[in-house]
Coordinates of C-alpha atoms and ligand atoms in Angstrom, one line a residue:
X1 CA 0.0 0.0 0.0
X2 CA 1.6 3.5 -1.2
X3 CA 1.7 6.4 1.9
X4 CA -1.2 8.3 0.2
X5 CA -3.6 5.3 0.3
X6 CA -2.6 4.2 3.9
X7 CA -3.1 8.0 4.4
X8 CA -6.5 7.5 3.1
X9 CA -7.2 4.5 4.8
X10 CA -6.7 6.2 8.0
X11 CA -8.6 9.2 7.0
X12 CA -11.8 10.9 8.6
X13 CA -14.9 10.9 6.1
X14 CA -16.3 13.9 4.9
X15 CA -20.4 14.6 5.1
X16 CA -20.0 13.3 2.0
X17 CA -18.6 10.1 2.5
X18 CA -15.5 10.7 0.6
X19 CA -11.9 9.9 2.4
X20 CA -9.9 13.2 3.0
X21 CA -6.6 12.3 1.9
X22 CA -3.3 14.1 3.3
X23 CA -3.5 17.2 0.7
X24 CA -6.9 17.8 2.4
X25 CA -5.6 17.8 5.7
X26 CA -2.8 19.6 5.2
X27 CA -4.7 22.2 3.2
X28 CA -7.0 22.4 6.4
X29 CA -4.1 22.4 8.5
X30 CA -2.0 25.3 6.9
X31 CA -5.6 27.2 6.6
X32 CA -7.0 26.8 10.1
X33 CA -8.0 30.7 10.5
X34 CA -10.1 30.1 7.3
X35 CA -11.6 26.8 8.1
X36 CA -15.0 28.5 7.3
X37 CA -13.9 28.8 3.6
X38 CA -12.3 25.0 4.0
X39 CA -15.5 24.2 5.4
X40 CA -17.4 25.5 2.0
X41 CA -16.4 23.0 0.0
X42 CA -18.1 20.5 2.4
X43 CA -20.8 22.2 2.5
X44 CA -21.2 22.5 -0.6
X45 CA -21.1 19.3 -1.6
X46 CA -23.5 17.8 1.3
X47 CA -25.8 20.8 -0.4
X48 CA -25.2 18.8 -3.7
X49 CA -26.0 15.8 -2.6
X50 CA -28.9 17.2 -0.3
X51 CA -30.6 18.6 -3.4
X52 CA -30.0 15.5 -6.0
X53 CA -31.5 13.3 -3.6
X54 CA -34.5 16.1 -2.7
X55 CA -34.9 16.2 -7.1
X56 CA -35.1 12.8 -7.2
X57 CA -38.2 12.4 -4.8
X58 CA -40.2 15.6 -5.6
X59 CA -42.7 15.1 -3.9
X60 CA -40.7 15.3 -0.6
X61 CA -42.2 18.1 1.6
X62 CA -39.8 21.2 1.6
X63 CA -38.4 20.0 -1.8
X64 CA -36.6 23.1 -3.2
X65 CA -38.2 25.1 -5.8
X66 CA -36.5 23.2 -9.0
X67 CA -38.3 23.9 -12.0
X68 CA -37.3 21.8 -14.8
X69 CA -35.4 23.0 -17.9
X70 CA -35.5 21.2 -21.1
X71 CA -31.9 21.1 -22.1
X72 CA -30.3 19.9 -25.6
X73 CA -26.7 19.7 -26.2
X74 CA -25.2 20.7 -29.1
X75 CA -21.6 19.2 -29.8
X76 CA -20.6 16.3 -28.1
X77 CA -16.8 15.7 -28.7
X78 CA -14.4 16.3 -25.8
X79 CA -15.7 19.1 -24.2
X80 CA -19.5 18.0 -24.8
X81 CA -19.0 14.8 -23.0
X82 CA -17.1 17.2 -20.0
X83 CA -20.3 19.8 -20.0
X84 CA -22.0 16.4 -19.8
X85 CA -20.3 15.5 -16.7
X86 CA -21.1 18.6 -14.8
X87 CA -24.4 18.5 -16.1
X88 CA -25.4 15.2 -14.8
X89 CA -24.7 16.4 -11.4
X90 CA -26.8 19.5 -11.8
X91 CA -30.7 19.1 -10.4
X92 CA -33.7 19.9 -12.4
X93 CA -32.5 19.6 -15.8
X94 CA -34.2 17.1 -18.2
X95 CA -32.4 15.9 -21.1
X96 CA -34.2 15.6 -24.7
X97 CA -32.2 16.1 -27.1
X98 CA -27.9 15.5 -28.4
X99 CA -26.9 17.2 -31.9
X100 CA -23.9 16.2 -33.3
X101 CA -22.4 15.2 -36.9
X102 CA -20.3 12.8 -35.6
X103 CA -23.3 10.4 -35.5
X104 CA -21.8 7.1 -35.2
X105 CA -19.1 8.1 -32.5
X106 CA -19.9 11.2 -30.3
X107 CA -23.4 11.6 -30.7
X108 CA -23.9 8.0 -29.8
X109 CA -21.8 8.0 -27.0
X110 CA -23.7 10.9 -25.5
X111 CA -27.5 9.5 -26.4
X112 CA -26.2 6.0 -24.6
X113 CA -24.9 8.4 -21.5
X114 CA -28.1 9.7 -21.5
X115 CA -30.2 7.0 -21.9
X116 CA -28.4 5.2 -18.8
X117 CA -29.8 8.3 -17.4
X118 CA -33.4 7.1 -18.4
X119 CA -33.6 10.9 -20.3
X120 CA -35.7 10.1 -23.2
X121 CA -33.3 11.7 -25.9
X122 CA -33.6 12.0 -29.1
X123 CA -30.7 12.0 -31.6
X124 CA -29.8 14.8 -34.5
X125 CA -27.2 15.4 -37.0
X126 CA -28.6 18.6 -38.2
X127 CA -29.2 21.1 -35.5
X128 CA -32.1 22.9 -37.6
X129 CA -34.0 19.4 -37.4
X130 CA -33.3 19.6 -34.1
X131 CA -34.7 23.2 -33.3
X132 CA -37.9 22.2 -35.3
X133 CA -38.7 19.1 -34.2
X134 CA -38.1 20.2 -30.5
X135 CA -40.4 22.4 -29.5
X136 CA -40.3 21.9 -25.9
X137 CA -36.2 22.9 -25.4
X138 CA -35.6 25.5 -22.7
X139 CA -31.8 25.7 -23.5
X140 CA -29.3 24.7 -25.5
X141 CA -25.6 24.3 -24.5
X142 CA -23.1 24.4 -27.1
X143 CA -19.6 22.6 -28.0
X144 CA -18.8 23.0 -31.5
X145 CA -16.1 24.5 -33.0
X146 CA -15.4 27.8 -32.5
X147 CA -15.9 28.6 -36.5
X148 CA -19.4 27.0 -36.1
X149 CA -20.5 29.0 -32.3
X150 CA -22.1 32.4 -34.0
X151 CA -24.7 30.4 -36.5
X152 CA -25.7 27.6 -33.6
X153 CA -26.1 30.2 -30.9
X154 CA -27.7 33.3 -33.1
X155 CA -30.1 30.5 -34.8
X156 CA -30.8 28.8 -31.2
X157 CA -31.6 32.5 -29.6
X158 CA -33.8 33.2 -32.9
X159 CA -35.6 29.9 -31.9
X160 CA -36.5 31.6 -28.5
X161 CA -34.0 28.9 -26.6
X162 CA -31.0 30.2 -23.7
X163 CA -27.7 29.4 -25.1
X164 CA -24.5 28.3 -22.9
X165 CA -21.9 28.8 -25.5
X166 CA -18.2 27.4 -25.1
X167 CA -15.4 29.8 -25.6
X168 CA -13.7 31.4 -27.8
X169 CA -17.2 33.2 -28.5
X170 CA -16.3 33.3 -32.2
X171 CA -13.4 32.8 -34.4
X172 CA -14.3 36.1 -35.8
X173 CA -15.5 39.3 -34.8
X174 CA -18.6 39.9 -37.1
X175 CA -20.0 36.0 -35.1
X176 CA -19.2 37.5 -31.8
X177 CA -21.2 40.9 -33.2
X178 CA -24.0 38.8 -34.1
X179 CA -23.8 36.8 -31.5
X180 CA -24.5 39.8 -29.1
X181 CA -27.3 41.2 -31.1
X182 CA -29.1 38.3 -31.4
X183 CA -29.2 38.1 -27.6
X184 CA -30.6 41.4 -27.2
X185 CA -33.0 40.6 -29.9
X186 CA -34.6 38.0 -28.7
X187 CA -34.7 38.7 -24.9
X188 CA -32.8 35.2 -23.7
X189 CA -29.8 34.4 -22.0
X190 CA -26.4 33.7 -23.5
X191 CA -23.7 32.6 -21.3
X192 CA -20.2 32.5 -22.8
X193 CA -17.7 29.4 -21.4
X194 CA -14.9 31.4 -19.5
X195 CA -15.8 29.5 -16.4
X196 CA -13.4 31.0 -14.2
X197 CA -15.9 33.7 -14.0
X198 CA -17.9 31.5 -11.8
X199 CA -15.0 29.6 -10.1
X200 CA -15.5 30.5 -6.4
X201 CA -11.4 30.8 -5.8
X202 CA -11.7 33.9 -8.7
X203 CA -14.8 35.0 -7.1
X204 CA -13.1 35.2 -3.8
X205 CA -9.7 37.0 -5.0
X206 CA -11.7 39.1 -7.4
X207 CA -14.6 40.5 -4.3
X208 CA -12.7 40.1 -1.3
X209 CA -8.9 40.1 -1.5
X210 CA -8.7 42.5 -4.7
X211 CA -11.8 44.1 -3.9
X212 CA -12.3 44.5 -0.3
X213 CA -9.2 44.4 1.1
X214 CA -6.9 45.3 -1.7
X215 CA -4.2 43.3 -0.7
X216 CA -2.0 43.9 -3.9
X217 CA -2.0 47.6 -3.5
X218 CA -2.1 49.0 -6.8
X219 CA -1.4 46.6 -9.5
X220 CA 1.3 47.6 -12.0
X221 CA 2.3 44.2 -14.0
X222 CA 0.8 41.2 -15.0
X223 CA 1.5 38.1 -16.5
X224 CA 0.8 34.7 -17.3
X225 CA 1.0 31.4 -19.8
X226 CA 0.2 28.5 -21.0
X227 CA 2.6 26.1 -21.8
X228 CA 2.0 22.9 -23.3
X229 CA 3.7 19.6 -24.2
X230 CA 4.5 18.5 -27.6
X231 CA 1.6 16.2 -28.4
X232 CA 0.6 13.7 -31.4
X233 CA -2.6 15.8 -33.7
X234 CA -6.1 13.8 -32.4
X235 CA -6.9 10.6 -34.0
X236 CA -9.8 9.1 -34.8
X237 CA -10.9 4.8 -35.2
X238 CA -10.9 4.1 -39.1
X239 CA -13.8 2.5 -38.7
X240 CA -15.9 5.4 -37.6
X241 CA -14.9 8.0 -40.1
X242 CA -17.0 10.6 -41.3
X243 CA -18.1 10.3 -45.1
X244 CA -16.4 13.0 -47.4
X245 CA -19.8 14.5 -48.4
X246 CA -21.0 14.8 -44.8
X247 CA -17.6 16.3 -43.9
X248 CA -17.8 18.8 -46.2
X249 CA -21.2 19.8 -45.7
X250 CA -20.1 20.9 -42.1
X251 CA -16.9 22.7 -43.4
X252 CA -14.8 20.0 -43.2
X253 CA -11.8 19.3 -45.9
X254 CA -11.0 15.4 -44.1
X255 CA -11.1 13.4 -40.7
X256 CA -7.6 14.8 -39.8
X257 CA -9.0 18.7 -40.3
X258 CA -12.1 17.6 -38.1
X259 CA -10.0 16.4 -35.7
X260 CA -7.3 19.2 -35.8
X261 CA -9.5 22.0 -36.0
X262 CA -8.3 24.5 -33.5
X263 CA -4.8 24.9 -35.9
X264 CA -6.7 25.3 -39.1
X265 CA -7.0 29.3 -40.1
X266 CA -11.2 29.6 -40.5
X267 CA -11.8 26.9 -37.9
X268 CA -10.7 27.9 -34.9
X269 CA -8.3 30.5 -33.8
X270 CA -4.9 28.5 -32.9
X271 CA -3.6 28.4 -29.0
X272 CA -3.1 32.0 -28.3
X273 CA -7.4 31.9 -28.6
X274 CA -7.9 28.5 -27.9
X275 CA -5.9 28.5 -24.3
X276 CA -5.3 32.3 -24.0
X277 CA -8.8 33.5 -24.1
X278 CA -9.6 31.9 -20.8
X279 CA -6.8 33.8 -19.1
X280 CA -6.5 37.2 -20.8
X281 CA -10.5 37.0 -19.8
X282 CA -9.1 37.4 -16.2
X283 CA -6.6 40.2 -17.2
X284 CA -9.6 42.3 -18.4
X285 CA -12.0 41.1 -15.3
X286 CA -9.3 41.7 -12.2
X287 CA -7.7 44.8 -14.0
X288 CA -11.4 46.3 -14.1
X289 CA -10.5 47.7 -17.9
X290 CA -10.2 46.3 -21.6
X291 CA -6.5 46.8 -23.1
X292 CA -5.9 50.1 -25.1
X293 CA -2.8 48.7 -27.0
X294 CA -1.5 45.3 -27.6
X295 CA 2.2 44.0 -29.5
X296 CA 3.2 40.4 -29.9
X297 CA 5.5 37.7 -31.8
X298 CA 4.2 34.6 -32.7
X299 CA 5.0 31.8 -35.4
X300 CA 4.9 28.5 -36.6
X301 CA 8.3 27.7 -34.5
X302 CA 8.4 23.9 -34.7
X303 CA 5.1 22.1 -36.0
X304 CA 4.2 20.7 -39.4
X305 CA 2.9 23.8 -41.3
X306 CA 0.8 21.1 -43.5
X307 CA -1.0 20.3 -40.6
X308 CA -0.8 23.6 -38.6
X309 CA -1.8 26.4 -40.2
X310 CA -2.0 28.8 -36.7
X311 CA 1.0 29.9 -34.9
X312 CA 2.2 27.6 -32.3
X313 CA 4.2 30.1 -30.2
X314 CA 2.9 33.7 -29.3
X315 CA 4.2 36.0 -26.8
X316 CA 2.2 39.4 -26.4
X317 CA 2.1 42.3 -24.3
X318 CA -0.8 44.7 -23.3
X319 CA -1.0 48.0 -22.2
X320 CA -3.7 49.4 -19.9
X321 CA -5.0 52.3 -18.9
X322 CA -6.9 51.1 -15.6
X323 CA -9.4 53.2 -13.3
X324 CA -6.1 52.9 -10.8
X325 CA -3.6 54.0 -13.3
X326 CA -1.1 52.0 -16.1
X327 CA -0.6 48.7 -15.9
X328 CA 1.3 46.3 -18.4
X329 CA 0.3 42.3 -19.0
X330 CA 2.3 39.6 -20.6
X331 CA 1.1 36.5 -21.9
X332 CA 2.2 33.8 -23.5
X333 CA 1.0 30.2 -25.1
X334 CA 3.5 28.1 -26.4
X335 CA 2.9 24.2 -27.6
X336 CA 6.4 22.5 -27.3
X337 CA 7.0 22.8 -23.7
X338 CA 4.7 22.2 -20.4
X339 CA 6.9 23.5 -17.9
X340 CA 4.6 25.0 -15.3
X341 CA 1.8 24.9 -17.1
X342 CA -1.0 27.6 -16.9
X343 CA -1.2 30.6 -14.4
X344 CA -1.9 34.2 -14.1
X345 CA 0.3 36.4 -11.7
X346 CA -1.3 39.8 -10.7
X347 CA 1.5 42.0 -8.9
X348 CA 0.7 45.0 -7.3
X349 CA 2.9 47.3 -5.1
X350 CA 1.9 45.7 -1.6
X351 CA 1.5 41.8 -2.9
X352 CA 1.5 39.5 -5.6
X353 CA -1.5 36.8 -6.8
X354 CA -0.7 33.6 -8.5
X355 CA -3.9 31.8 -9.5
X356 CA -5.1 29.2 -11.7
X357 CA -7.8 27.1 -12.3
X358 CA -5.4 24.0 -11.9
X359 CA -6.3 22.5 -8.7
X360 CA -3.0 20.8 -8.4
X361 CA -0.8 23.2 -9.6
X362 CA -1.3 26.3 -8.6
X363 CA -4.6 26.8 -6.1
X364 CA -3.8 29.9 -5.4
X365 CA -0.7 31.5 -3.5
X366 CA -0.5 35.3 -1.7
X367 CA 2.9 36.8 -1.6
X368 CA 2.4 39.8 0.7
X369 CA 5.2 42.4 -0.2
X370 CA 7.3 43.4 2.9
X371 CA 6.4 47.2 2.6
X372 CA 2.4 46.3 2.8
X373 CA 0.8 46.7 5.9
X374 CA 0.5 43.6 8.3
X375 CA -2.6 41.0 6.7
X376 CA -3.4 39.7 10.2
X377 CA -6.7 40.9 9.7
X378 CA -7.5 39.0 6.6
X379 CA -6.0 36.2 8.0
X380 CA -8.3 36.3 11.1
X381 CA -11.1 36.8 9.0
X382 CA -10.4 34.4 7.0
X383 CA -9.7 35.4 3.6
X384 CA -6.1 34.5 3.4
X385 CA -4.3 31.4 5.3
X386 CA -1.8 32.2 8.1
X387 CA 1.4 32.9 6.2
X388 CA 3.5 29.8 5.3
X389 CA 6.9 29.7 8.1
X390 CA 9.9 29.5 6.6
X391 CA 12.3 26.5 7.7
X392 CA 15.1 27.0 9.6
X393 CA 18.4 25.5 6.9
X394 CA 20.5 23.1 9.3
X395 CA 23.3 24.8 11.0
X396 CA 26.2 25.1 8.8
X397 CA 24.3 25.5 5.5
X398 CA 22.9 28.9 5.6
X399 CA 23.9 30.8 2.5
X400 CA 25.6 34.6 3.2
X401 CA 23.1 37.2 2.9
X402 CA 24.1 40.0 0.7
X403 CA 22.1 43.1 3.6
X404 CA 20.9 44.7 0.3
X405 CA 19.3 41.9 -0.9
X406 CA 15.6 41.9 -0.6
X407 CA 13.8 39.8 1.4
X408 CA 11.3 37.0 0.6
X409 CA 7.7 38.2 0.6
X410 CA 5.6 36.0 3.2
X411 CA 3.5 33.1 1.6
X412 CA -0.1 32.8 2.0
X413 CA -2.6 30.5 0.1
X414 CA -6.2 31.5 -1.1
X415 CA -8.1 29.0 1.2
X416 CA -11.3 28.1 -1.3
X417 CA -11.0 24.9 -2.6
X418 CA -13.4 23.5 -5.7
X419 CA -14.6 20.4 -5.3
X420 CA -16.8 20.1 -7.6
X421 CA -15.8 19.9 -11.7
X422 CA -14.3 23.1 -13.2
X423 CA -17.1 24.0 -15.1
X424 CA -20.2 23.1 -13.0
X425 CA -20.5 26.4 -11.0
X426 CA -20.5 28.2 -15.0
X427 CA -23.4 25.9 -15.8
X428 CA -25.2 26.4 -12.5
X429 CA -25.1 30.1 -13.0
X430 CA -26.5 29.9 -16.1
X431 CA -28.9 27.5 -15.2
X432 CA -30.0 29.6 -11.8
X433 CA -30.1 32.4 -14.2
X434 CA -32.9 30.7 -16.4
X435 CA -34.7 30.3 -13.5
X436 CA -34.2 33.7 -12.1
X437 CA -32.7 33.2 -9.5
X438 CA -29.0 34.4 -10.5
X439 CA -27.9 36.9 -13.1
X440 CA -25.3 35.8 -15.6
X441 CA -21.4 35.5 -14.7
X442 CA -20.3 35.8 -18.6
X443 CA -22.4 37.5 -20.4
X444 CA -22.6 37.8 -24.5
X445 CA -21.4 41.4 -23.7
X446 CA -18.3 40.4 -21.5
X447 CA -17.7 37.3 -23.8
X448 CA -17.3 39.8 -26.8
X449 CA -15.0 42.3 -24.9
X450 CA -12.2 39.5 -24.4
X451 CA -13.2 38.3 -28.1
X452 CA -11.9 42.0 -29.1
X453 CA -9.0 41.5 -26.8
X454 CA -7.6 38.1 -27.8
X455 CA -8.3 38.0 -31.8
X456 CA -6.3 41.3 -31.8
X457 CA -3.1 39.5 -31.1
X458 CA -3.4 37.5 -34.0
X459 CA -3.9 40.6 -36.3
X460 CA -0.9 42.3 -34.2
X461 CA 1.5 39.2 -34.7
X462 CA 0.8 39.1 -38.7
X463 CA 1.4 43.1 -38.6
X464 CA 4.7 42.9 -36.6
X465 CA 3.3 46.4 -34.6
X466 CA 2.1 47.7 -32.0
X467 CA -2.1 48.3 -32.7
X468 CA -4.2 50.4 -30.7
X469 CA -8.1 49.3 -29.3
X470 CA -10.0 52.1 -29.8
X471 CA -12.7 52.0 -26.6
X472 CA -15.7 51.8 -29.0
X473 CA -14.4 48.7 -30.6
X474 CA -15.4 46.7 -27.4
X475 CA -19.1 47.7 -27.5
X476 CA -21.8 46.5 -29.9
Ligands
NAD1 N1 -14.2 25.9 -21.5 C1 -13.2 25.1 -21.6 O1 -12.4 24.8 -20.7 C2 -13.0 24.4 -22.9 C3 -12.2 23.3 -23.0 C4 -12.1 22.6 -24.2 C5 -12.8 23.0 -25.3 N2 -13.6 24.1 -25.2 C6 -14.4 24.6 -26.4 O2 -15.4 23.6 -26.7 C7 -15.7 23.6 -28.1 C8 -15.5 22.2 -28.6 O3 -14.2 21.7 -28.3 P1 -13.8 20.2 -28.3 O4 -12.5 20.1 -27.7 O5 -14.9 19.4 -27.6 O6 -13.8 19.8 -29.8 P2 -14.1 18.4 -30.5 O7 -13.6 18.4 -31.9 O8 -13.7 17.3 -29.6 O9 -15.7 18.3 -30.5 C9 -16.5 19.1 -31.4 C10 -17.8 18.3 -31.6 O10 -18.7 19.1 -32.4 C11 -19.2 18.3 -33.5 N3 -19.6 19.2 -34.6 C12 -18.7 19.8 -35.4 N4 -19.4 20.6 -36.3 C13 -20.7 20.4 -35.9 C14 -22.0 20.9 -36.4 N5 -22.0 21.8 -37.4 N6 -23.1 20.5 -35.9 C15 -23.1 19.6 -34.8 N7 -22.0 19.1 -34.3 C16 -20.8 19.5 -34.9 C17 -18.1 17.3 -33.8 O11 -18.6 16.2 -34.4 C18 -17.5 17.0 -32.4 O12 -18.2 15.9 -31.8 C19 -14.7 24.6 -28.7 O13 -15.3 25.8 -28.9 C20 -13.6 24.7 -27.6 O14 -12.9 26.0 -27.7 C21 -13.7 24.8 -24.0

């Protein structure tokens, strides 16, 4: 038996009846002035499980007010079958309908989920069927390509249904227009994916630690990445492939292009979109301001360019102009190298944020500058963990310290934890938003600013300059 599952073994349970394993204590252990945020996550969870099992007998007095939503989904490849997931575990939604090309792979795979389910769902390679043959859909949750996001949602709005749309909101700027206008037109709810909006550990950095307590001071620099390992293009089983004529009806030249979409130039934007939109979404969001100028380098560094027409390597800069004064972001997505993954780092003059969505690599770390004011306060209330204590080196191997040298900022972690999967508390917003009972994290609006923000580095890598945003060019 390794040490983590003795350490399980041994564990207490949760409400939930899941074993908390030695991260989970330690985590509780290095938080204990914010065990009330520690303690979310439980309750959370026993809230979860409280309401699935109040769904699943309705007629339970003091059942919660869960009126059902017909919901259809609307690409079911990779990140379909993820929405799925979260779905599943969501109350109140009833399942009727999958649309998908892909009929004898995805689609199946996500009728036979749902069927397992006992949702009586009905099958569609042509989302038009689908939106007249399905009268009764509340909502409609799509996770196609980015080239195909504007004509789904706009036609699925125009069809009087709520759209959940997976980022990046467009792979051009005239979808992302129209998908904004056809959400004001017709009076329903579009949701764009960046579902760090909803992620409680952003929530609770962007309201309480950047907000209320302003623990960074005033924040001059920014910056962040994504770096990812060298990978083999996405396969597909022989035996399963798409006919040419189909294939082409959907915008496809072969399987290999279907598959590969995200590097293909009219598809979908290539990694600086397809990662960096998530991120340079939180830029905008934490600075409180949309970029005014942008430069970057990017190229095709290293893959085939037969196979990948986008660049795999882009490094940008932004400049800001934010309500506290200038502020400068780097970014970068590169495709040959994971090293340290994905972050964002906000520093101000009094601290520094790293934060990610990555539960295991980065779940948020405080590094209060030694010039800021003391944080016991936030620490007492909570907000921040007690700051990390530095281990004494054994005699004999302490280095000489230069006087001049600065020293280390204290360490403190964000103490909210997600339990759940990364992209159910985007889906419950928008579902709780339906319902009225929640406004929308990411709306069409907010979607389109960062679509504005991140296409532009494409147009500023092909014109080797600096470009300027003008401010009206983020509003529709
Ligand atoms: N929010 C996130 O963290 C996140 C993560 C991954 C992907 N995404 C986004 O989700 C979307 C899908 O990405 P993916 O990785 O699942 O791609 P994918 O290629 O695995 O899946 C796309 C699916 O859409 C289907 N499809 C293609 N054209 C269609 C059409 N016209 N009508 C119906 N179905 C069609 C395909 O058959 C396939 O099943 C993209 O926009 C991507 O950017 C978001």
């Amino acid at each position: 038996m390794s040490d983590d599952e003795k350490d399980r073994e041994a564990a207490p349970e949760t409400p939930a009846g899941r074993k908390l394993d030695r991260r989970d204590v330690l985590l509780a252990l290095s938080t204990v002035p914010a065990l009330g945020l520690f303690g979310y996550a439980w309750r959370r969870q026993r809230g979860y499980e409280e309401m699935q099992r109040e769904s699943a007998s309705p007629a339970k007095a003091g059942a919660p007010d869960l009126s059902e939503i017909n919901v259809a989904l609307l690409g079911a490849g990779a990140q379909g079958q993820v929405l799925l997931d979260s779905m599943l575990r969501i109350p109140g939604l009833r399942f009727r309908a999958v649309c998908d090309i892909w009929k004898e792979y995805n689609q199946k795979r996500a009728v036979n989920t749902l069927r397992k389910y006992k949702f009586d769902v009905h099958g569609y390679e042509d989302y038009r069927e689908m939106l007249d043959k399905e009268k009764d859909l509340d909502a409609v949750v799509v996770a196609t390509p980015d080239f195909w996001h504007a004509p789904h949602a706009v036609d699925c709005l125009k069809a009087g249904k709520h759209v959940y749309c997976e980022k990046e909101m467009s792979n051009t700027l005239e979808g992302a227009r129209s998908m904004v206008i056809a959400a004001r037109e017709s009076g329903k709810l579009l949701q764009i994916g960046h579902q760090r909006r909803s992620h409680p550990r952003y929530l609770h950095c962007y309201k309480k630690l950047l907000g209320e307590a302003r623990l960074l001071g005033r924040i001059v620099t920014v910056n962040g990445q994504w770096n990812r390992a060298v990978g083999p293009d996405i396969g597909f089983p022989e035996r399963y492939a798409i006919p040419a004529d189909r294939l082409k009806r959907y915008g496809f030249k072969t399987m290999e292009q279907f598959r590969n979409w995200r590097w293909y130039k009219g598809l979908g934007g290539g990694p600086i979109v397809d990662l960096g939109s998530h991120q340079i979404d939180i830029y905008n969001w934490f600075l409180g301001a949309a970029p005014a100028h942008v430069m970057a380098s990017g190229g095709l560094d290293y893959h085939d360019p037969k196979t990948h027409e986008w660049y795999d390597t882009v490094m940008a800069v932004y400049e800001y102009e934010t309500p506290a004064g200038s502020a400068r972001a780097y970014y970068q997505t590169q495709t040959t190298n994971g090293s340290q993954g994905y972050f964002e780092s906000f520093m101000g003059d009094q601290g520094t944020l790293v934060i990610s969505e990555s539960e295991a690599n980065y779940p948020g770390f405080l590094y209060r500058d030694p010039n800021a004011p003391a944080w016991d306060e936030w620490v007492r209330k909570g907000y921040v963990s007690a700051p990390k204590v530095l281990e004494a080196k054994p005699e004999g191997e302490e280095s000489t310290l230069d006087v001049r040298e600065s020293v280390s900022p204290d360490l403190h972690r964000v103490p909210v934890v997600l339990r759940d999967p990364y992209h159910q508390p985007h889906l419950e917003n928008f579902f709780d938003s339906i319902r009225g009972k929640a406004t929308l994290n990411c709306p069409a609006e907010v979607g389109y600013e960062t679509a504005v923000t991140v296409l532009k580095v494409n147009e500023a890598v092909e014109a080797k300059q600096r470009l300027s945003f003008r401010p009206e060019e983020f509003k529709v």
